[in-house]
JSON list of C-alpha atoms in Angstrom, two decimals:
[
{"chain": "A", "resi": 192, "resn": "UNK", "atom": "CA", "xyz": [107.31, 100.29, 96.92]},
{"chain": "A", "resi": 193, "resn": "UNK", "atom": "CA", "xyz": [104.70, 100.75, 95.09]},
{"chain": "A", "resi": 194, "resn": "UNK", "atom": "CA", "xyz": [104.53, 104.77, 95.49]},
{"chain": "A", "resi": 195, "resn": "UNK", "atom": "CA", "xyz": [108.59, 105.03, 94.48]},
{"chain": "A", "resi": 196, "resn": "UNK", "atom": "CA", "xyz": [107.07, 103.15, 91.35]},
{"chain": "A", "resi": 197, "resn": "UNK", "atom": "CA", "xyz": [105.10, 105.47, 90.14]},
{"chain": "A", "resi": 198, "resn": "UNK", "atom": "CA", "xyz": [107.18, 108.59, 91.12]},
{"chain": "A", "resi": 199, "resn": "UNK", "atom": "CA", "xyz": [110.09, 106.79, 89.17]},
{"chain": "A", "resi": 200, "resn": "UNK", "atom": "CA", "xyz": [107.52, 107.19, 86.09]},
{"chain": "A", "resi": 201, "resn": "UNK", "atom": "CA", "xyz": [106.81, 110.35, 86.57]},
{"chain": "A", "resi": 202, "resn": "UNK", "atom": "CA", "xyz": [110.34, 111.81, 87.20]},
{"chain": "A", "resi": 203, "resn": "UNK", "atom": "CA", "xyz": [111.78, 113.40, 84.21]},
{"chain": "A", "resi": 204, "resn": "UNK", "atom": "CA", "xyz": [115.07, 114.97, 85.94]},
{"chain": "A", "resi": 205, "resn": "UNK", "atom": "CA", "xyz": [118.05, 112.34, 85.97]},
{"chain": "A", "resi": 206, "resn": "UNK", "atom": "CA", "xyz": [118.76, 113.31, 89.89]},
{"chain": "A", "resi": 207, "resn": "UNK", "atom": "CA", "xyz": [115.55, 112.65, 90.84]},
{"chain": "A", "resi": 208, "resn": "UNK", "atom": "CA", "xyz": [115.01, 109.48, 88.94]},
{"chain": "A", "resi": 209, "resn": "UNK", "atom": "CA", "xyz": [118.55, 107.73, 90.41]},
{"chain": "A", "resi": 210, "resn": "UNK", "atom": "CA", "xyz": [117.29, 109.08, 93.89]},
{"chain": "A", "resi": 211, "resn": "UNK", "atom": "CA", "xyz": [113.75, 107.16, 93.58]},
{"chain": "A", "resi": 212, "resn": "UNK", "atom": "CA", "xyz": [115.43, 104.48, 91.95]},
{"chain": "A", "resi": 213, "resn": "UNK", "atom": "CA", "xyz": [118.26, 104.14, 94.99]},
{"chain": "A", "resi": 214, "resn": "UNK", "atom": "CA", "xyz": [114.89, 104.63, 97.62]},
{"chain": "A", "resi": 215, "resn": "UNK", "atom": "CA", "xyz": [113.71, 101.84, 96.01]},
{"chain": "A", "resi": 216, "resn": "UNK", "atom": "CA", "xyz": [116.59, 99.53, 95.92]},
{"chain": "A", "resi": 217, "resn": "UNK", "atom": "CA", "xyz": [116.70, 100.26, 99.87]},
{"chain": "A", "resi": 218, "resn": "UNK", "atom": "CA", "xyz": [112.91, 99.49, 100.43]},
{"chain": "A", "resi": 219, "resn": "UNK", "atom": "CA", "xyz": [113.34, 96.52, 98.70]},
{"chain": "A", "resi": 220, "resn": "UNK", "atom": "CA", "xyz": [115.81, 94.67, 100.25]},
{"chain": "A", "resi": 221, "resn": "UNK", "atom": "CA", "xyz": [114.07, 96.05, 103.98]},
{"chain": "A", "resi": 222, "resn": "UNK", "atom": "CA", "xyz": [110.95, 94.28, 102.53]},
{"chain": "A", "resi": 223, "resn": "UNK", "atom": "CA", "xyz": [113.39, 91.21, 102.11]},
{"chain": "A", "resi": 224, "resn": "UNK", "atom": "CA", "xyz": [114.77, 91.15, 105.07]},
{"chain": "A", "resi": 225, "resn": "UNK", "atom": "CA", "xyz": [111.40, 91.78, 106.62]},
{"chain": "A", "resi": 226, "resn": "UNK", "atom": "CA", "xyz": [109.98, 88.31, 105.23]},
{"chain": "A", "resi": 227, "resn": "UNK", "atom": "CA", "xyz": [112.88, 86.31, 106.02]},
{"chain": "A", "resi": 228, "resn": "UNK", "atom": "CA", "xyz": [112.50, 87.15, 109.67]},
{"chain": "A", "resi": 229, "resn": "UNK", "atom": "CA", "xyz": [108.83, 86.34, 109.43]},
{"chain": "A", "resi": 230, "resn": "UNK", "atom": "CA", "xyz": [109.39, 83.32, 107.53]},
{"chain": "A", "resi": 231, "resn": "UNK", "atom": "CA", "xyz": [112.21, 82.39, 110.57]},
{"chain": "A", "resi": 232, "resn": "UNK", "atom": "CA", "xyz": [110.05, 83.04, 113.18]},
{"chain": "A", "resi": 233, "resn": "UNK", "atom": "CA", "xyz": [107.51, 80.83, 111.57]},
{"chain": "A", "resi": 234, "resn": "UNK", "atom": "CA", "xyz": [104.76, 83.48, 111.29]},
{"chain": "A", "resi": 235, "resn": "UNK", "atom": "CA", "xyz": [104.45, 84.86, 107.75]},
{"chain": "A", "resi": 236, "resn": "UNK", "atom": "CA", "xyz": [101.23, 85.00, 105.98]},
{"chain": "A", "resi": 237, "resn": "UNK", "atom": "CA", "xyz": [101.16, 83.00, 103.26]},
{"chain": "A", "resi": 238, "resn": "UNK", "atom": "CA", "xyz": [98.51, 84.37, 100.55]},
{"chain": "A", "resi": 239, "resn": "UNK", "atom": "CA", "xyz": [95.94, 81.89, 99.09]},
{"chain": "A", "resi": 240, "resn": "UNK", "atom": "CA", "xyz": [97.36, 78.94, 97.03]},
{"chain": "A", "resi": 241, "resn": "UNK", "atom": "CA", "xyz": [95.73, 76.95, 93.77]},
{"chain": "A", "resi": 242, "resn": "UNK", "atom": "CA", "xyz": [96.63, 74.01, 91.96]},
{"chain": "A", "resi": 243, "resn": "UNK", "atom": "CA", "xyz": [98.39, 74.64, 88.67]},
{"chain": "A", "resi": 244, "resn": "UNK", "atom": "CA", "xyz": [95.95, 74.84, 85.66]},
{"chain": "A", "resi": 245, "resn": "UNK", "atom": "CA", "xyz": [96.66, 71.85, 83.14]},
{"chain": "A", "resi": 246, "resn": "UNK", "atom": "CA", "xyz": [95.57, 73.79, 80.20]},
{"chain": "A", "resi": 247, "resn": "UNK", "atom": "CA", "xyz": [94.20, 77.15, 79.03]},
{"chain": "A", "resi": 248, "resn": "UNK", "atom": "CA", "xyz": [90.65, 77.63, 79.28]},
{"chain": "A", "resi": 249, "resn": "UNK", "atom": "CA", "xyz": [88.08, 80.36, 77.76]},
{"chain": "A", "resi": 250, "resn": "UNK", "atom": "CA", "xyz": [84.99, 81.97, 79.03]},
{"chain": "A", "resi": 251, "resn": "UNK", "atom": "CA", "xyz": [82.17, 80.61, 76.92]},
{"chain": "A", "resi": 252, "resn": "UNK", "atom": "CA", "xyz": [79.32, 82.78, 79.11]},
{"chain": "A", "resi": 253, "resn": "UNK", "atom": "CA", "xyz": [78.62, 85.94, 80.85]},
{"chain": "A", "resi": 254, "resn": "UNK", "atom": "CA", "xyz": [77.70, 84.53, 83.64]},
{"chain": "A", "resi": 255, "resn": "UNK", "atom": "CA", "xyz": [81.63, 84.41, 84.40]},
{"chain": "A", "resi": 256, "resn": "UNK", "atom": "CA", "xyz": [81.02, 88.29, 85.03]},
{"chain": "A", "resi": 257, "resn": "UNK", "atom": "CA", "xyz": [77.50, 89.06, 86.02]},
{"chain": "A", "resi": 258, "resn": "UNK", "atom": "CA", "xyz": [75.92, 86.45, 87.62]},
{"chain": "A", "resi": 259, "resn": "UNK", "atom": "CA", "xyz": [74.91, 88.84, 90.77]},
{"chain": "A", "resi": 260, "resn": "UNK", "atom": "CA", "xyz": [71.92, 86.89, 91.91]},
{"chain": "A", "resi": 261, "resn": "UNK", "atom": "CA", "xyz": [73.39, 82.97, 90.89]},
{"chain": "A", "resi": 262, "resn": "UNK", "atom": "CA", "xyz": [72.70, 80.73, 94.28]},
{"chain": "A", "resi": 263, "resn": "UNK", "atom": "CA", "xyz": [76.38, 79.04, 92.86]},
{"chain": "A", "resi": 264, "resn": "UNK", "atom": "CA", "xyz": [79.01, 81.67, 91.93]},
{"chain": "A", "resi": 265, "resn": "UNK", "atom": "CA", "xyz": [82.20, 80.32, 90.13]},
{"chain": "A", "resi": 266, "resn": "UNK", "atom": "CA", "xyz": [85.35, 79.88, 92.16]},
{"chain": "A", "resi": 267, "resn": "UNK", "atom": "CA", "xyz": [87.56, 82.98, 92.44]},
{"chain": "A", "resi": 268, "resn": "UNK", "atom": "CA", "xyz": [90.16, 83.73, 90.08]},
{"chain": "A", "resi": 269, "resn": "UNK", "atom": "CA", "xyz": [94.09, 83.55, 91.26]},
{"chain": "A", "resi": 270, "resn": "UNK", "atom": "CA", "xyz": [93.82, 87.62, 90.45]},
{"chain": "A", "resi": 271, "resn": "UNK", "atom": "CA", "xyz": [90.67, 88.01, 92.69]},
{"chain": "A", "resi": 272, "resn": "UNK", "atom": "CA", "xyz": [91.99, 85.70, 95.80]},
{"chain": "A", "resi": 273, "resn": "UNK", "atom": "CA", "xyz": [94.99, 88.14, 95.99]},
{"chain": "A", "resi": 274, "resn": "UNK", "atom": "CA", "xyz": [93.14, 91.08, 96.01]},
{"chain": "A", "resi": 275, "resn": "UNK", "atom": "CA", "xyz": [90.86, 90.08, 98.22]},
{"chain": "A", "resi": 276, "resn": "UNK", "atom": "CA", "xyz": [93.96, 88.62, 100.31]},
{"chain": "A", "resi": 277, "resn": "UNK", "atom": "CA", "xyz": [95.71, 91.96, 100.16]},
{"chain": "A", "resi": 278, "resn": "UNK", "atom": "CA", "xyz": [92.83, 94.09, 101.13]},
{"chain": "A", "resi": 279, "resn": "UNK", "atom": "CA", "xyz": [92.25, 92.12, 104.01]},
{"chain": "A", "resi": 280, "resn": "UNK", "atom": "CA", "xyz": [95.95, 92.18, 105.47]},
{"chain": "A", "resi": 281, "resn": "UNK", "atom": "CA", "xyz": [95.70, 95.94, 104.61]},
{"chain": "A", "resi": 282, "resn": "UNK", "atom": "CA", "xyz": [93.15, 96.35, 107.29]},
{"chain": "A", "resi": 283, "resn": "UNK", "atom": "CA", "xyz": [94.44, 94.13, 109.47]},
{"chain": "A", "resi": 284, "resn": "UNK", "atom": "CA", "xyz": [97.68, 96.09, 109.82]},
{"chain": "A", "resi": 285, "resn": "UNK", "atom": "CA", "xyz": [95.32, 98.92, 109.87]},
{"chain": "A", "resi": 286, "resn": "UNK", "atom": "CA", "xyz": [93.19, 97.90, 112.86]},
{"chain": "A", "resi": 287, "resn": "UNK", "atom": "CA", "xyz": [95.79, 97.11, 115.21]},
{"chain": "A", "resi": 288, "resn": "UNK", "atom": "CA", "xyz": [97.95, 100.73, 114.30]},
{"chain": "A", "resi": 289, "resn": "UNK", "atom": "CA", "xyz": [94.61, 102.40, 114.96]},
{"chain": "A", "resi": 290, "resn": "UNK", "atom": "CA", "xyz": [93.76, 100.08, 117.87]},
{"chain": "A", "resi": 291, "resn": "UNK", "atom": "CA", "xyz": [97.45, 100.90, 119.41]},
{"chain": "A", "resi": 292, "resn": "UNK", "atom": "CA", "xyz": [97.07, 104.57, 118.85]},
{"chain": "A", "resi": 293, "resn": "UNK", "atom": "CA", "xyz": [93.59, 104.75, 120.32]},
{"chain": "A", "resi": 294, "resn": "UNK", "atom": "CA", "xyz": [94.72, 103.21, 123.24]},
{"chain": "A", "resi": 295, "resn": "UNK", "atom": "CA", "xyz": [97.44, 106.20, 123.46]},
{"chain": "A", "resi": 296, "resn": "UNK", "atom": "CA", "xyz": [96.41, 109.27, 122.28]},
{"chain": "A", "resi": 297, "resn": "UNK", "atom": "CA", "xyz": [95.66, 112.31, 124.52]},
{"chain": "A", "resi": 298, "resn": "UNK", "atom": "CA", "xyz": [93.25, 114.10, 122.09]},
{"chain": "A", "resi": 299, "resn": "UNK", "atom": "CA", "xyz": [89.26, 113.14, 122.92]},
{"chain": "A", "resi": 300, "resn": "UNK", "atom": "CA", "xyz": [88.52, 113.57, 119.01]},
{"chain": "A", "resi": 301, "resn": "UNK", "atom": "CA", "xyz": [91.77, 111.82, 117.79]},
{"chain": "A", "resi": 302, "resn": "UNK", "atom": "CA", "xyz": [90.41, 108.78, 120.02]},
{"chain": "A", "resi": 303, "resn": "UNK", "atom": "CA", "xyz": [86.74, 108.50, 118.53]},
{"chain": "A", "resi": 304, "resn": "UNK", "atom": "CA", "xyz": [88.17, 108.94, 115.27]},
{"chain": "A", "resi": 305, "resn": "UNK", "atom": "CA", "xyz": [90.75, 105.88, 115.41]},
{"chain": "A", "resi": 306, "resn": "UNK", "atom": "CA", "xyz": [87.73, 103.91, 117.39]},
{"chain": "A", "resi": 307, "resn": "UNK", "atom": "CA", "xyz": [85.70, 104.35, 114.31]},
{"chain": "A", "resi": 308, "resn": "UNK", "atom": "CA", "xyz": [88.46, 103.35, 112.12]},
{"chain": "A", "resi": 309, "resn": "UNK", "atom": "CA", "xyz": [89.29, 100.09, 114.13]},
{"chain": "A", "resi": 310, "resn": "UNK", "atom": "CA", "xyz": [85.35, 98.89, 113.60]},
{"chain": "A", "resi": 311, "resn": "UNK", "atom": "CA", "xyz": [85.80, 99.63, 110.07]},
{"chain": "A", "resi": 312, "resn": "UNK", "atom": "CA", "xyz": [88.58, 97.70, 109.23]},
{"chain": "A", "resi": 313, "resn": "UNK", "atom": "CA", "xyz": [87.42, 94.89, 111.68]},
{"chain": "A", "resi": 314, "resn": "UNK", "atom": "CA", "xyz": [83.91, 95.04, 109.17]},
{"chain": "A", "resi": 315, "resn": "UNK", "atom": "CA", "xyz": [85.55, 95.07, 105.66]},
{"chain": "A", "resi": 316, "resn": "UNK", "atom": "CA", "xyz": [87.91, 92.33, 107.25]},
{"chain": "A", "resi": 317, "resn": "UNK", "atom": "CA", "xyz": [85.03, 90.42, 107.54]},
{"chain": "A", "resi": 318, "resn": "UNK", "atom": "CA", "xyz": [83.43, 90.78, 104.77]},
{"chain": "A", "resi": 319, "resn": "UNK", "atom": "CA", "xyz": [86.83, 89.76, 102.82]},
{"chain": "A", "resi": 320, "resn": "UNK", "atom": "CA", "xyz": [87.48, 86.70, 104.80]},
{"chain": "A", "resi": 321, "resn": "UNK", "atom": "CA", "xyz": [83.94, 85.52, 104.35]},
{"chain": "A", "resi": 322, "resn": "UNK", "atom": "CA", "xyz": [84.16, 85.57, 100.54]},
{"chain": "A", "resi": 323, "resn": "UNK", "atom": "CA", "xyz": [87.15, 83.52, 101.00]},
{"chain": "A", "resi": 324, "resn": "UNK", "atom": "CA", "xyz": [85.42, 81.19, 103.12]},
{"chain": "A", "resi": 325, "resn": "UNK", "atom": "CA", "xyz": [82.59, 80.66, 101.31]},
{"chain": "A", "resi": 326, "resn": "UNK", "atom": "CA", "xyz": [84.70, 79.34, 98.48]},
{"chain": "A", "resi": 327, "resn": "UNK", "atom": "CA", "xyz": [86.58, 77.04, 100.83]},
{"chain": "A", "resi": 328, "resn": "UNK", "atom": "CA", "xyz": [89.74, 78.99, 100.77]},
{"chain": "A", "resi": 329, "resn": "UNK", "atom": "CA", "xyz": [91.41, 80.06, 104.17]},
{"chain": "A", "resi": 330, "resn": "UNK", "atom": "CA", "xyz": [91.09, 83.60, 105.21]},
{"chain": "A", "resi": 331, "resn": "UNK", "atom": "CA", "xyz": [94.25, 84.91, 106.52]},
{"chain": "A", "resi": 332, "resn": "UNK", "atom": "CA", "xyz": [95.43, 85.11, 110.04]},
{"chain": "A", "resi": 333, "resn": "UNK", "atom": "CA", "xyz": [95.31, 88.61, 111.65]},
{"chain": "A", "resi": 334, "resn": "UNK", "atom": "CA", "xyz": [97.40, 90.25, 114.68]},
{"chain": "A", "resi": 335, "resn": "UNK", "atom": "CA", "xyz": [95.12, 91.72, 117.31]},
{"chain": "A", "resi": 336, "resn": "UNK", "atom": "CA", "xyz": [96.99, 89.48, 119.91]},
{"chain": "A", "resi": 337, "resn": "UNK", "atom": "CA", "xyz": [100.16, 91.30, 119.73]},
{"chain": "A", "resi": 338, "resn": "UNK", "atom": "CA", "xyz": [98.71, 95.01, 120.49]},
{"chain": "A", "resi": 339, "resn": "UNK", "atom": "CA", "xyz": [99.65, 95.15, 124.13]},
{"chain": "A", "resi": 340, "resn": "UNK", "atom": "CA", "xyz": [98.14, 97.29, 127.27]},
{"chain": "A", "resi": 341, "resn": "UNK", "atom": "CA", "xyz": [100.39, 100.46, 126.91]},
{"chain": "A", "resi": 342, "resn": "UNK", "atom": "CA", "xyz": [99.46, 103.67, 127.47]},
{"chain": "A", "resi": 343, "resn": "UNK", "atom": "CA", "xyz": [101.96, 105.53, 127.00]},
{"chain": "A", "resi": 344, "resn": "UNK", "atom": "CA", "xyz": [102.46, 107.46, 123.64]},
{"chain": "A", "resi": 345, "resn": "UNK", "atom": "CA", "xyz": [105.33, 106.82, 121.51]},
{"chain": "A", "resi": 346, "resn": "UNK", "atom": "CA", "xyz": [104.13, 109.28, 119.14]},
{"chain": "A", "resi": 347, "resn": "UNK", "atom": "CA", "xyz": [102.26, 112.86, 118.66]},
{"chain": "A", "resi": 348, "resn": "UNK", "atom": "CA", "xyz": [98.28, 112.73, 118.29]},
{"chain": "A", "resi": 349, "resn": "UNK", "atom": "CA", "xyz": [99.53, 114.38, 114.86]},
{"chain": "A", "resi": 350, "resn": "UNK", "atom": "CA", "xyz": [101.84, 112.05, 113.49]},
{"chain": "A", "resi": 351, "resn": "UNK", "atom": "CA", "xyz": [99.34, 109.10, 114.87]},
{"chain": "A", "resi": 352, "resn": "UNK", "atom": "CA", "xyz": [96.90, 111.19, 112.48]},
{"chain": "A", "resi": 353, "resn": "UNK", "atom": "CA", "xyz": [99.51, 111.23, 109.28]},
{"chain": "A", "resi": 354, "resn": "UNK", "atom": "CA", "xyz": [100.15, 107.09, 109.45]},
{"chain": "A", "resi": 355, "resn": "UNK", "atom": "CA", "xyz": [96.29, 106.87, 109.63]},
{"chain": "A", "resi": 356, "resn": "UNK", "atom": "CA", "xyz": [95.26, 109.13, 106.81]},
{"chain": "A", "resi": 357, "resn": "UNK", "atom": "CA", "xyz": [97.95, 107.72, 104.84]},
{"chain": "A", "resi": 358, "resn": "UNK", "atom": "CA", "xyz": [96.91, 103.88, 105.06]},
{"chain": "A", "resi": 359, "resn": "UNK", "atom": "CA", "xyz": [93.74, 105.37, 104.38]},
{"chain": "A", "resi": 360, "resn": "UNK", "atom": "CA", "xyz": [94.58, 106.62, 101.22]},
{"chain": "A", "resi": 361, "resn": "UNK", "atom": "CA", "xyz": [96.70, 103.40, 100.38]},
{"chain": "A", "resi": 362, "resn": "UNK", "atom": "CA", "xyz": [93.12, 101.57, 101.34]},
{"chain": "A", "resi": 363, "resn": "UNK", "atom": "CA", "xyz": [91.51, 103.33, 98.64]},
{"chain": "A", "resi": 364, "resn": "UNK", "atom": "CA", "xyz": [93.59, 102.75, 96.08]},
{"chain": "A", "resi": 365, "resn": "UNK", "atom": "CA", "xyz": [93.78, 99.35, 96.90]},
{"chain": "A", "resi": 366, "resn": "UNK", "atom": "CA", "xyz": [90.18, 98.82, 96.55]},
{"chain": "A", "resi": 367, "resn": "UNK", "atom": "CA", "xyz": [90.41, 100.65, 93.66]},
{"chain": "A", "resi": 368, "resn": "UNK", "atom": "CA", "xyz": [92.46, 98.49, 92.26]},
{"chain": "A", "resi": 369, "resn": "UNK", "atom": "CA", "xyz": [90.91, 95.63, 92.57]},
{"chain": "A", "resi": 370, "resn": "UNK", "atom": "CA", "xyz": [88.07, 96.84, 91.44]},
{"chain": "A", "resi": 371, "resn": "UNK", "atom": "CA", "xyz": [89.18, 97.37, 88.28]},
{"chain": "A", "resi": 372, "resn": "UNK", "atom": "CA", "xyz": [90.65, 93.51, 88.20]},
{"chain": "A", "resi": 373, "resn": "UNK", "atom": "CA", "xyz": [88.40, 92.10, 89.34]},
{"chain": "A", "resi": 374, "resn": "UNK", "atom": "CA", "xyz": [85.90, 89.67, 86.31]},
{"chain": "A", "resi": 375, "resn": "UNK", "atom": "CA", "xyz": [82.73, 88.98, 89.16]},
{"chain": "A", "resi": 376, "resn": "UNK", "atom": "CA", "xyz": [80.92, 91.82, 89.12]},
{"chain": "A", "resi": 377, "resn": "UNK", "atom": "CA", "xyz": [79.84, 91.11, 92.51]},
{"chain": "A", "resi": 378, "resn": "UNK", "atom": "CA", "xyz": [83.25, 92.04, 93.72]},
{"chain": "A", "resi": 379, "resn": "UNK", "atom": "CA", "xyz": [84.04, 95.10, 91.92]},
{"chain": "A", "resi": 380, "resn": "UNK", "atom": "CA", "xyz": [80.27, 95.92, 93.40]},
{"chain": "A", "resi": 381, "resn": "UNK", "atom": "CA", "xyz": [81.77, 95.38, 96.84]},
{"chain": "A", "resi": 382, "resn": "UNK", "atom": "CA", "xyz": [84.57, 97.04, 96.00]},
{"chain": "A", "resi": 383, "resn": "UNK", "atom": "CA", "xyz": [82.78, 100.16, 94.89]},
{"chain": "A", "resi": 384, "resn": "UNK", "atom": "CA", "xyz": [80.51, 100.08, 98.17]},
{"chain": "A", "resi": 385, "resn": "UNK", "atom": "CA", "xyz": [83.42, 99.63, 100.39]},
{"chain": "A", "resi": 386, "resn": "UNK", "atom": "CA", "xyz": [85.67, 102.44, 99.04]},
{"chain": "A", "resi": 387, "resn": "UNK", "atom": "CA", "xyz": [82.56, 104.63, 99.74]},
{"chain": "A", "resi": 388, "resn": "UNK", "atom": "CA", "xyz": [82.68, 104.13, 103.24]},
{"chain": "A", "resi": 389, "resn": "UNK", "atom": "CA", "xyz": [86.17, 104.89, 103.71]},
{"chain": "A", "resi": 390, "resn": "UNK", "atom": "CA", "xyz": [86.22, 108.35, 101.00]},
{"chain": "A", "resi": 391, "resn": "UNK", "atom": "CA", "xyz": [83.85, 109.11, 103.96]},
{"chain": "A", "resi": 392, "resn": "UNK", "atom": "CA", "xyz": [85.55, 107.81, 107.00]},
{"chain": "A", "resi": 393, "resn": "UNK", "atom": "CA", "xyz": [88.82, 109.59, 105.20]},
{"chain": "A", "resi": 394, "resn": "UNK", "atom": "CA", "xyz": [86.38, 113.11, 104.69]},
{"chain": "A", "resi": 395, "resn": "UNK", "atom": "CA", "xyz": [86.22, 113.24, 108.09]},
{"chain": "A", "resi": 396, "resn": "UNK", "atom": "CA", "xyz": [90.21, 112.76, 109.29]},
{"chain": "A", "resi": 397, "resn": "UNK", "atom": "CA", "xyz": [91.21, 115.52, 106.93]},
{"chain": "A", "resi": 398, "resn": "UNK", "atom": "CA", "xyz": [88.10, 117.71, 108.81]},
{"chain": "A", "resi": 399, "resn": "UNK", "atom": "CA", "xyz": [90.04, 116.48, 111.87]},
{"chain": "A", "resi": 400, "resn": "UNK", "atom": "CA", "xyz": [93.39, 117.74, 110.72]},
{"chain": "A", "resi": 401, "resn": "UNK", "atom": "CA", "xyz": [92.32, 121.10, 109.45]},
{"chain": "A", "resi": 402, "resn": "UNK", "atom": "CA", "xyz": [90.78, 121.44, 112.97]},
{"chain": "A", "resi": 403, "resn": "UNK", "atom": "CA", "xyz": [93.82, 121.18, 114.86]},
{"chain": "A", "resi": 404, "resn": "UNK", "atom": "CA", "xyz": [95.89, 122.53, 112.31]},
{"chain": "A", "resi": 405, "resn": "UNK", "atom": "CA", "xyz": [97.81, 119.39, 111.15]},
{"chain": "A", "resi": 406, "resn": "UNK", "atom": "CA", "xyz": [97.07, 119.21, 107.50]},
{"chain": "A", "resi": 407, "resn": "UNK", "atom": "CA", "xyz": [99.75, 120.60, 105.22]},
{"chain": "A", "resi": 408, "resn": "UNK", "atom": "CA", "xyz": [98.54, 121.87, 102.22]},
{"chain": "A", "resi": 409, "resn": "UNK", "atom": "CA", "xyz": [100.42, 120.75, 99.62]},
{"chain": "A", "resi": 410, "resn": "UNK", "atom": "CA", "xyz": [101.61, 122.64, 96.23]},
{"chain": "A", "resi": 411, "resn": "UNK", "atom": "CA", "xyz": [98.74, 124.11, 94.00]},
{"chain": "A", "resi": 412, "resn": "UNK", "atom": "CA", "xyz": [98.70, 125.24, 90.53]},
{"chain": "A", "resi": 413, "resn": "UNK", "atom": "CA", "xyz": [98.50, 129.02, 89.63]},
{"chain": "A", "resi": 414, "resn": "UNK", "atom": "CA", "xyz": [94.70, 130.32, 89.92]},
{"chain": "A", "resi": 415, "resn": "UNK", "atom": "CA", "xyz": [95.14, 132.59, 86.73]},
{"chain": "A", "resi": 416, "resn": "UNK", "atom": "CA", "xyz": [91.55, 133.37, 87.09]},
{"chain": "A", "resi": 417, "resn": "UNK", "atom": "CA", "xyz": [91.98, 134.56, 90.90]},
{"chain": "A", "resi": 418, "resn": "UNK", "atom": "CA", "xyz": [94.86, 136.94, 89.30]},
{"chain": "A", "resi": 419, "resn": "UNK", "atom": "CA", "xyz": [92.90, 138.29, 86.77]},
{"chain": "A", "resi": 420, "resn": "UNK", "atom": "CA", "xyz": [90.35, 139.24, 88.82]},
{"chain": "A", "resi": 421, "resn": "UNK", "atom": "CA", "xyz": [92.22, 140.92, 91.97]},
{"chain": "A", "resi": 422, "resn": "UNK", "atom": "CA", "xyz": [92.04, 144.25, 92.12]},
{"chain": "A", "resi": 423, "resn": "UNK", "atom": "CA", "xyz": [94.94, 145.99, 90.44]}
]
């Protein structure tokens, strides 16, 4: 949903724009119908919940952004529990998928690769739900129960590869997000740290791809400097 939003803003022909638009219509109402099963089934995740404020309140001292080294930092903001709520059922749903395609895959390097990935997201989980602790607020449930023993392959090592570099980059600009949302410094610092890691963890599944050939390259604008200097 949130990809159809921004290529809705960024599509100028009328065709194109009803297309997104219809796309996401469609992905809508599967999210809907998505959470009313989970809801039914009585497992949906419910993100963190606060009492109503009773009036409107100011900041009155920096400390409400930089107060790195305070032994008391001030409760989380309703904006920072959902980020931090969202990141870590992003790589929750992203351990399992790599956990399930490790378990599957017939290419050595594929394996390591998703390995590495699992202990990742298994680390930033972590570090997510112990922020949330800390402040007495529930950390969400995850879903490593319901990867099961197969090992049989449902899909290519290669599309196993696309659905992993793509919540990848969806991981990323999550974080990024946040970051940028985010009023305790301390976060965004976390943030910043944590996005490192996986700009490197992602570095090396696009080395992986090129290796074996998988990686489209996509459009490219005109090297005008390349032309001018071929050899006429």
């Amino acid at each position: 949903m949130a990809g159809i939003g921004v290529a809705i803003g960024v599509s100028a022909r009328t065709d194109v724009s009803h297309f997104f638009n219809e796309l996401l219509i469609s992905v809508t109402n599967l999210h809907d119908k998505a959470r009313k099963v989970l809801l039914s089934k009585g497992v949906y995740v419910r993100p963190p919940q606060i009492a109503p404020p009773a009036s409107v309140d100011f900041v009155e001292k920096q400390s409400f952004l930089f107060d790195f080294f305070g032994q008391h930092k001030r409760p989380l903001t309703a904006i920072e529990m959902t980020h931090l709520f969202i990141n870590y059922q992003t790589n929750a749903l992203g351990k399992v998928l790599m956990m399930g395609f490790a378990q599957v895959c017939k290419n050595n390097d594929v394996r390591q690769f998703l390995s590495a990935g699992k202990e990742i997201a298994s680390k930033h989980m972590k570090k997510f739900s112990s922020i949330l602790i800390n402040q007495d607020i529930p950390a969400p449930s995850n879903w490593d129960a319901n990867v099961l023993n197969s090992t049989h392959a449902p899909f290519s090592d290669k599309l196993m590869m696309f659905h992993t570099t793509y919540l990848i980059a969806v991981g990323i600009g999550n974080y990024g997000t946040a970051a940028g949302t985010c009023q305790r410094m301390d976060l965004s610092a976390t943030y910043t740290r944590l996005s490192a890691e996986i700009a490197l963890y992602a570095e090396d599944g696009a080395n992986l791809m090129i290796k074996h050939g998988w990686l489209e390259e996509p459009p490219q604008a005109v090297d005008h400097q390349k032309l001018i200097n071929q050899e006429k």
